[in-house]
Coordinates of C-alpha atoms in Angstrom, one line a residue:
M15 CA 0.0 0.0 0.0
V16 CA 1.3 3.5 -0.9
T17 CA 0.1 6.3 1.2
D18 CA 1.1 9.8 2.4
L19 CA 2.1 10.8 5.9
A20 CA -1.4 11.4 7.1
G21 CA -2.6 8.1 5.7
G22 CA 0.4 6.3 7.3
A23 CA -0.5 7.9 10.7
R24 CA -4.0 6.6 10.4
L25 CA -2.7 3.1 9.7
L26 CA -0.4 3.4 12.7
G27 CA -3.2 4.4 15.0
T28 CA -5.4 1.5 13.7
V29 CA -2.7 -1.0 14.5
G30 CA -1.4 0.5 17.7
G31 CA -4.7 1.7 19.3
R32 CA -4.4 3.8 22.5
A33 CA -0.8 3.7 23.6
S34 CA 2.4 5.7 24.2
Y35 CA 4.1 6.3 20.8
L36 CA 7.8 6.6 20.1
G37 CA 9.1 7.4 16.7
Y38 CA 12.5 8.1 15.2
S39 CA 13.1 10.5 12.2
M40 CA 10.3 9.7 9.7
G41 CA 8.7 7.6 12.5
A42 CA 8.7 10.7 14.7
R43 CA 6.8 12.6 11.9
L44 CA 4.3 9.8 11.7
C45 CA 3.7 9.7 15.5
L46 CA 3.4 13.5 15.6
Q47 CA 0.8 13.4 12.8
L48 CA -1.1 10.8 14.7
A49 CA -1.0 12.7 18.0
L50 CA -2.4 15.8 16.2
D51 CA -5.0 14.0 14.2
E52 CA -6.1 11.4 16.7
P53 CA -5.0 12.7 20.2
S54 CA -7.3 10.3 22.0
L55 CA -5.1 7.4 20.8
V56 CA -1.8 8.9 22.2
R57 CA -1.2 8.7 26.0
S58 CA 2.3 10.1 25.6
L59 CA 4.6 10.9 22.7
V60 CA 8.4 10.5 22.3
L61 CA 9.8 12.2 19.2
V62 CA 13.4 11.3 18.3
S63 CA 15.3 13.3 15.7
G64 CA 12.1 14.6 14.2
T65 CA 10.6 17.7 12.8
A66 CA 7.2 19.4 12.4
G67 CA 8.0 20.0 8.7
I68 CA 9.3 22.8 6.6
A69 CA 7.3 26.0 7.3
D70 CA 8.6 27.9 4.2
A71 CA 6.8 27.1 1.0
E72 CA 9.8 27.6 -1.2
G73 CA 11.9 25.5 1.2
R74 CA 9.3 22.7 0.9
R75 CA 9.3 22.9 -2.9
R76 CA 13.1 22.6 -3.0
R77 CA 13.1 19.6 -0.5
R78 CA 10.3 17.9 -2.5
S79 CA 12.4 18.2 -5.7
A80 CA 15.4 16.9 -3.9
D81 CA 13.4 13.9 -2.5
D82 CA 12.1 13.1 -5.9
R83 CA 15.6 13.1 -7.4
L84 CA 16.8 10.9 -4.5
A85 CA 13.9 8.5 -5.1
T86 CA 14.8 8.3 -8.8
E87 CA 18.4 7.6 -7.9
L88 CA 17.3 4.9 -5.5
E89 CA 15.3 3.2 -8.3
Q90 CA 18.3 3.3 -10.6
I91 CA 21.1 2.1 -8.3
G92 CA 19.1 -0.4 -6.1
L93 CA 18.7 -0.7 -2.4
E94 CA 22.2 -2.0 -1.4
E95 CA 24.1 0.9 -3.1
F96 CA 21.6 3.4 -1.9
L97 CA 22.1 2.3 1.7
R98 CA 25.8 2.5 1.3
R99 CA 25.6 6.1 0.0
W100 CA 22.9 7.1 2.5
L101 CA 24.8 5.9 5.6
A102 CA 28.0 7.6 4.3
G103 CA 26.3 11.0 4.2
P104 CA 26.7 13.8 6.8
L105 CA 23.5 12.8 8.7
F106 CA 25.2 9.6 9.8
D107 CA 28.8 10.6 10.0
S108 CA 29.0 9.8 13.7
L109 CA 27.3 6.4 13.3
E110 CA 29.7 3.5 13.4
P111 CA 29.2 0.7 10.8
A112 CA 28.4 -1.8 13.5
E113 CA 25.7 0.5 14.8
A114 CA 23.9 1.0 11.5
D115 CA 21.5 -2.0 11.8
L116 CA 22.0 -2.9 8.1
D117 CA 20.0 -6.1 8.3
A118 CA 16.9 -4.2 9.4
R119 CA 17.4 -1.6 6.8
R120 CA 17.7 -4.3 4.1
E121 CA 14.2 -5.4 4.9
N122 CA 13.0 -2.3 2.9
T123 CA 12.6 -2.4 -0.9
A124 CA 13.8 0.2 -3.4
E125 CA 10.2 0.7 -4.6
G126 CA 8.9 1.2 -1.1
L127 CA 11.6 3.7 0.0
A128 CA 11.2 5.6 -3.3
A129 CA 7.4 5.9 -2.7
S130 CA 8.0 7.0 0.8
L131 CA 10.4 9.7 -0.3
R132 CA 7.8 11.0 -2.8
R133 CA 4.7 10.7 -0.7
A134 CA 5.8 11.1 2.9
G135 CA 9.2 12.9 2.7
T136 CA 9.6 16.2 4.5
G137 CA 9.1 18.0 1.2
A138 CA 5.6 16.4 0.8
Q139 CA 4.7 16.9 4.5
E140 CA 2.2 19.7 5.4
P141 CA 4.0 21.7 8.1
L142 CA 2.6 21.1 11.5
W143 CA 4.2 23.9 13.5
S144 CA 1.0 25.9 13.9
R145 CA -0.8 22.9 15.5
L146 CA 1.8 21.9 18.0
H147 CA 0.3 24.0 20.8
G148 CA -2.8 21.7 20.7
L149 CA -0.8 18.7 21.9
A150 CA -2.1 18.0 25.5
M151 CA -0.4 14.7 26.2
P152 CA 3.1 14.5 27.7
V153 CA 5.7 14.9 25.0
L154 CA 9.5 14.1 25.1
V155 CA 11.6 15.5 22.2
V156 CA 15.0 13.9 21.8
A157 CA 18.0 14.8 19.6
G158 CA 21.7 14.0 19.5
G159 CA 23.9 16.8 20.8
K160 CA 26.1 16.6 17.6
D161 CA 23.1 16.8 15.3
V162 CA 22.9 20.6 15.3
V163 CA 20.1 21.0 12.8
F164 CA 17.8 18.6 14.7
C165 CA 18.8 20.0 18.1
D166 CA 17.5 23.4 16.9
R167 CA 14.3 21.8 15.6
A168 CA 13.8 19.9 18.9
K169 CA 14.1 23.1 20.9
A170 CA 11.7 24.9 18.6
M171 CA 9.2 22.1 18.9
V172 CA 9.3 22.0 22.7
S173 CA 8.8 25.8 22.7
A174 CA 5.8 25.5 20.4
I175 CA 4.2 22.7 22.3
G176 CA 4.4 24.3 25.7
S177 CA 4.7 23.2 29.3
N178 CA 3.8 19.6 28.7
A179 CA 6.9 19.1 26.5
E180 CA 10.4 18.1 27.7
L181 CA 13.7 18.4 25.8
A182 CA 16.5 15.8 26.0
L183 CA 19.7 16.4 24.1
I184 CA 22.0 13.4 24.3
P185 CA 25.7 14.4 24.3
D186 CA 28.1 12.8 21.9
A187 CA 25.4 11.5 19.6
G188 CA 24.3 12.3 16.1
H189 CA 21.0 11.8 14.2
A190 CA 20.7 8.1 15.1
V191 CA 20.9 8.8 18.8
H192 CA 19.2 5.6 19.9
L193 CA 21.8 3.5 18.0
E194 CA 24.9 5.6 18.9
R195 CA 24.2 6.1 22.6
P196 CA 21.5 3.5 23.5
E197 CA 22.1 3.6 27.3
A198 CA 22.0 7.3 27.5
F199 CA 18.9 7.3 25.3
L200 CA 17.1 4.8 27.5
A201 CA 18.1 6.7 30.6
V202 CA 15.9 9.6 29.5
V203 CA 13.1 7.8 27.7
E204 CA 12.3 5.1 30.2
P205 CA 11.7 7.5 33.2
F206 CA 9.6 9.7 30.9
L207 CA 7.4 6.8 29.9
T208 CA 7.1 5.6 33.5
R209 CA 6.0 9.1 34.6
S210 CA 3.6 9.6 31.8
D211 CA 2.0 6.1 32.1
A212 CA 1.5 6.7 35.9
T213 CA -0.1 10.0 35.1
A214 CA -2.4 8.4 32.6
S215 CA -3.5 5.7 35.0
D216 CA -4.4 8.3 37.6
Q217 CA -6.8 10.0 35.2

């Protein structure tokens, strides 16, 4: 099934039901979309290396064009070569090869990833910044301290959400913070989920 970000979020909610949702990168964007569209399903929300989209229309157009070119390249070179180039890029320059979880990444297909880039990439995403203040559930926003762009986005998201949002910047980690610093990652995520689940059970 090929769908966009909003459609993917609906499918996620159908499968997951009412729960605490944690998403990384594109998964963070899916979970955020779900929390905004179906807040009754989301007890708490953990967004890791995520964004609420590109607010500037011209910036979105450029990113959508870049995503489309990347999708075409992926279809031409195949999954294995695409993964090699993707993981060699600046977004993952602090990720050791042993941490890259290549076996899991190889479960994707070139066709599926290309469709995802075109239909659910950041360029295709409707910006969600103006809706963030409506999130009422506990939210934890996580980024790697060396991932400067996403640190800035994390700070902006927390500011836009309000007092129910917490920020966690993990030192010495890049974009794939959960793979690079798993113990430090769990040290902030597990207490947050414990607190938020306890709060939800009291309501």
